[in-house]
Structures are given as structure tokens and as C-alpha cells.
mmCIF file of C-alpha atoms in Angstrom:
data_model
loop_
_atom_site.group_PDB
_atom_site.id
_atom_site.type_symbol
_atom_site.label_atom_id
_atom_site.label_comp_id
_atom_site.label_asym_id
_atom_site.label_seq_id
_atom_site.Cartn_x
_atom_site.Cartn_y
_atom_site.Cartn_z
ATOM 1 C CA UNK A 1 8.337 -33.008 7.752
ATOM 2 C CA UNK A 2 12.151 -32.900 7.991
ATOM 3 C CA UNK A 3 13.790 -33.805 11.306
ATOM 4 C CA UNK A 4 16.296 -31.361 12.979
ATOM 5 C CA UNK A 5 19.083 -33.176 14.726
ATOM 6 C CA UNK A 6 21.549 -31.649 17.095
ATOM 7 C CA UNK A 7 24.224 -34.291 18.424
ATOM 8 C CA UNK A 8 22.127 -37.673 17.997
ATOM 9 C CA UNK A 9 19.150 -35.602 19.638
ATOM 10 C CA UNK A 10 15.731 -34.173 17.786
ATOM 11 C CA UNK A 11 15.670 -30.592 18.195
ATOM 12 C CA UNK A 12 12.968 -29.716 16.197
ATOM 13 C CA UNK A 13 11.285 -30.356 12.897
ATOM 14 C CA UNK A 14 10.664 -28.714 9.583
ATOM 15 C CA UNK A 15 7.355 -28.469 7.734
ATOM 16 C CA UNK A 16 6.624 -27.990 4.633
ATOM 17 C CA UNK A 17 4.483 -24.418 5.942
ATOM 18 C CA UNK A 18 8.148 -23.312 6.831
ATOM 19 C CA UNK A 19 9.591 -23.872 3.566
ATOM 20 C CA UNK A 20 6.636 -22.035 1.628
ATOM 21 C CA UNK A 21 7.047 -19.415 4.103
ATOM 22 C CA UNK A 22 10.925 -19.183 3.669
ATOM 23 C CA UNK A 23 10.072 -19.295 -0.841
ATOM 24 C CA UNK A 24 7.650 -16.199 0.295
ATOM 25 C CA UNK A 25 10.313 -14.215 2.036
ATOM 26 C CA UNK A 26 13.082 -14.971 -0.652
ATOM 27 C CA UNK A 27 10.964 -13.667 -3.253
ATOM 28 C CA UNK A 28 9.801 -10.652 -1.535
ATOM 29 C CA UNK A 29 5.862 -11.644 -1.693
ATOM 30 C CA UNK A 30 5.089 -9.449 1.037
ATOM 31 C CA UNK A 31 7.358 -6.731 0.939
ATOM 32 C CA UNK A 32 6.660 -3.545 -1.130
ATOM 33 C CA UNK A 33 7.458 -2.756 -4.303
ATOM 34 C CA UNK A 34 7.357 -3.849 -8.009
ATOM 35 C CA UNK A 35 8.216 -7.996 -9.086
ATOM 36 C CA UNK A 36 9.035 -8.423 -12.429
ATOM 37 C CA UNK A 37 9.534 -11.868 -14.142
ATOM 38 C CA UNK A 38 11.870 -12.006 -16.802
ATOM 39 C CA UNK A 39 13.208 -14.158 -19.498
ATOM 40 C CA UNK A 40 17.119 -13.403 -20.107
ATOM 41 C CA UNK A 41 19.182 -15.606 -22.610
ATOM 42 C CA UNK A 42 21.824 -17.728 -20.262
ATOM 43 C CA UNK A 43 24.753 -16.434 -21.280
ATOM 44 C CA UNK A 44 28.168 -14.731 -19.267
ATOM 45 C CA UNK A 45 26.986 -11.176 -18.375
ATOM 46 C CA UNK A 46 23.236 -11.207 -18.480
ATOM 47 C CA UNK A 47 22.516 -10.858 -14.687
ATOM 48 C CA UNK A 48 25.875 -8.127 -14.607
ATOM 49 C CA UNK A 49 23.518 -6.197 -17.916
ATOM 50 C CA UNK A 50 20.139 -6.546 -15.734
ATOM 51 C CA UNK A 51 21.590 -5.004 -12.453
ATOM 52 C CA UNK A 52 23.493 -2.178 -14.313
ATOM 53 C CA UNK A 53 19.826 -1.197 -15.928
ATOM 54 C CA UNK A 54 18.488 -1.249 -12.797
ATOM 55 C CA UNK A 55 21.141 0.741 -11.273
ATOM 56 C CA UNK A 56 20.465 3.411 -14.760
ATOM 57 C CA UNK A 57 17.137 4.079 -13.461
ATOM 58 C CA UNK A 58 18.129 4.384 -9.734
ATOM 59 C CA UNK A 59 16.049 1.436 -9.044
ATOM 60 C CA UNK A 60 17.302 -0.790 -5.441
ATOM 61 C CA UNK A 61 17.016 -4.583 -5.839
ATOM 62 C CA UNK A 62 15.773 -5.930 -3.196
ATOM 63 C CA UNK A 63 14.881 -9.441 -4.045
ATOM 64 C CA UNK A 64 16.106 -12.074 -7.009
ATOM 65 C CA UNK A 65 15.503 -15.445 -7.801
ATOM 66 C CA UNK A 66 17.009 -17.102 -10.778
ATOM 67 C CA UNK A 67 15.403 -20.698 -12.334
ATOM 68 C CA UNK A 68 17.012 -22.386 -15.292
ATOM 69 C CA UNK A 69 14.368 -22.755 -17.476
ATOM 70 C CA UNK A 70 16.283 -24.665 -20.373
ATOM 71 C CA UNK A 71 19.507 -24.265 -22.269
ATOM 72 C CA UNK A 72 18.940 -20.784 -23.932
ATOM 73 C CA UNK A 73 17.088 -19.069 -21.104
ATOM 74 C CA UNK A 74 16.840 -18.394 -17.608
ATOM 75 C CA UNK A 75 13.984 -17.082 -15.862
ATOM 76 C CA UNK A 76 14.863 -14.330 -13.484
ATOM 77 C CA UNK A 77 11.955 -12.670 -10.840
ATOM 78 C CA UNK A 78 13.227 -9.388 -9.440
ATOM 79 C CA UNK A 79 11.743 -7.394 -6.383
ATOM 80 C CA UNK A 80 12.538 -3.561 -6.996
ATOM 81 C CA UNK A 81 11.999 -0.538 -4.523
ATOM 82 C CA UNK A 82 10.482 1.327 -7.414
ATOM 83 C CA UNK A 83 6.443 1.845 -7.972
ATOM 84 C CA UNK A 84 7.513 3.334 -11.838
ATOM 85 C CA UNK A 85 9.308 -0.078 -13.716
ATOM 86 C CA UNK A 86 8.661 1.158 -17.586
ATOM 87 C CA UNK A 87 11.671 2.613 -18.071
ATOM 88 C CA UNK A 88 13.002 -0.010 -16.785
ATOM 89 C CA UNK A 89 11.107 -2.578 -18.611
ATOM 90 C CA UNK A 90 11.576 -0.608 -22.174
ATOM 91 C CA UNK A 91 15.553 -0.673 -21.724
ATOM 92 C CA UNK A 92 15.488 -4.822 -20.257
ATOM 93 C CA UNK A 93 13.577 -5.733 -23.773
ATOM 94 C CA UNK A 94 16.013 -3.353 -25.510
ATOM 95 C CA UNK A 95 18.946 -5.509 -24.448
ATOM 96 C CA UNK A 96 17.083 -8.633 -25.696
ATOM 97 C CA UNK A 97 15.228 -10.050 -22.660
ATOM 98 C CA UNK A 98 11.288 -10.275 -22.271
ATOM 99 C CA UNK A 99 8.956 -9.399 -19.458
ATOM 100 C CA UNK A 100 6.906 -12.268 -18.695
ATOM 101 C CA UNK A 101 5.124 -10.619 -15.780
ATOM 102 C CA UNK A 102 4.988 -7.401 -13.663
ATOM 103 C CA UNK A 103 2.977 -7.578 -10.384
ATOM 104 C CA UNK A 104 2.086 -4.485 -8.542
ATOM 105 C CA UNK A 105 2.405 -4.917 -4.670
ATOM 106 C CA UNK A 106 2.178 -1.097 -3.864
ATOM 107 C CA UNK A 107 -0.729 -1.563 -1.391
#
């Protein structure tokens, strides 16, 4: 637990429930839609390339995470509007990134 303190005073507390749920919400669990992990080299531009393709396909973003995996790549999870992603997937590995994952959350 993480104590809130307003002015010298406890106001409330933080558990570690409420930071799970807060991880769920940021990464769209619950919502809608199509997730897919991806593995993008970390270099100037990559996230700019991803969004564009996105934006090709009329796909809305609606949820991104980014984690640093090591030097060369990043790990990227992104929550799109869109039940169709192939397209999308086809032109992501075309520009040199890999889908490590796509999960289905239609239902």
C-alpha cells in the first residue's frame, strides 16, 4: 500500500488492486477492439511510421503502451477500433517490425 497525504494529513491509500486496475485501463483490456503487440526497431520515426499505417487503413488508436525491451527494439502494444488488423499487420512487417501477438477482444 502507498499512503496518500494531503497537507501532513492521510487522505487515503493506494493498493496494489488500484494499480493493476489503472495497467488494465491504460492498455485497453476491457475495451473493444483488436491489441496487437509489436516489436519495432528503436529508432527516430518508428512510432510517427506505425501511426501513419494505422491512419492508411482508417484504423483509430485507442490505446498504446511502449516498453524498452533492449537497445535495438522496443515493444509497442496497440489497442485499435478495428475487428479487420491484416492489412494492417501485412504493411507493419513490410516496414520491418514483427507482430508478436494479436488478441481478439470483439466479444
Amino acid at each position: 500500500m502507498l499512503p496518500v497525504v494531503a497537507d501532513g494529513a492521510l487522505v487515503g491509500v493506494i493498493t496494489e488492486s488500484d494499480i493493476l486496475d489503472a495497467f488494465i485501463d491504460i492498455l485497453g483490456f476491457r475495451d473493444v477492439g483488436i491489441r496487437l503487440t509489436i516489436e519495432a526497431p528503436d529508432e527516430p520515426g518508428m512510432l510517427s511510421l506505425m501511426t501513419g499505417i494505422t491512419a492508411a487503413h482508417q484504423a483509430n488508436i485507442q490505446h498504446l503502451a511502449v516498453h524498452r525491451g533492449n537497445l535495438d527494439t522496443s515493444v509497442v502494444v496497440v489497442g485499435l477500433n478495428t475487428p479487420n488488423t491484416q492489412a494492417i499487420e501485412a504493411d507493419l512487417e513490410a516496414a520491418g517490425m514483427r507482430i508478436l501477438a494479436r488478441r481478439d477482444n470483439s466479444a
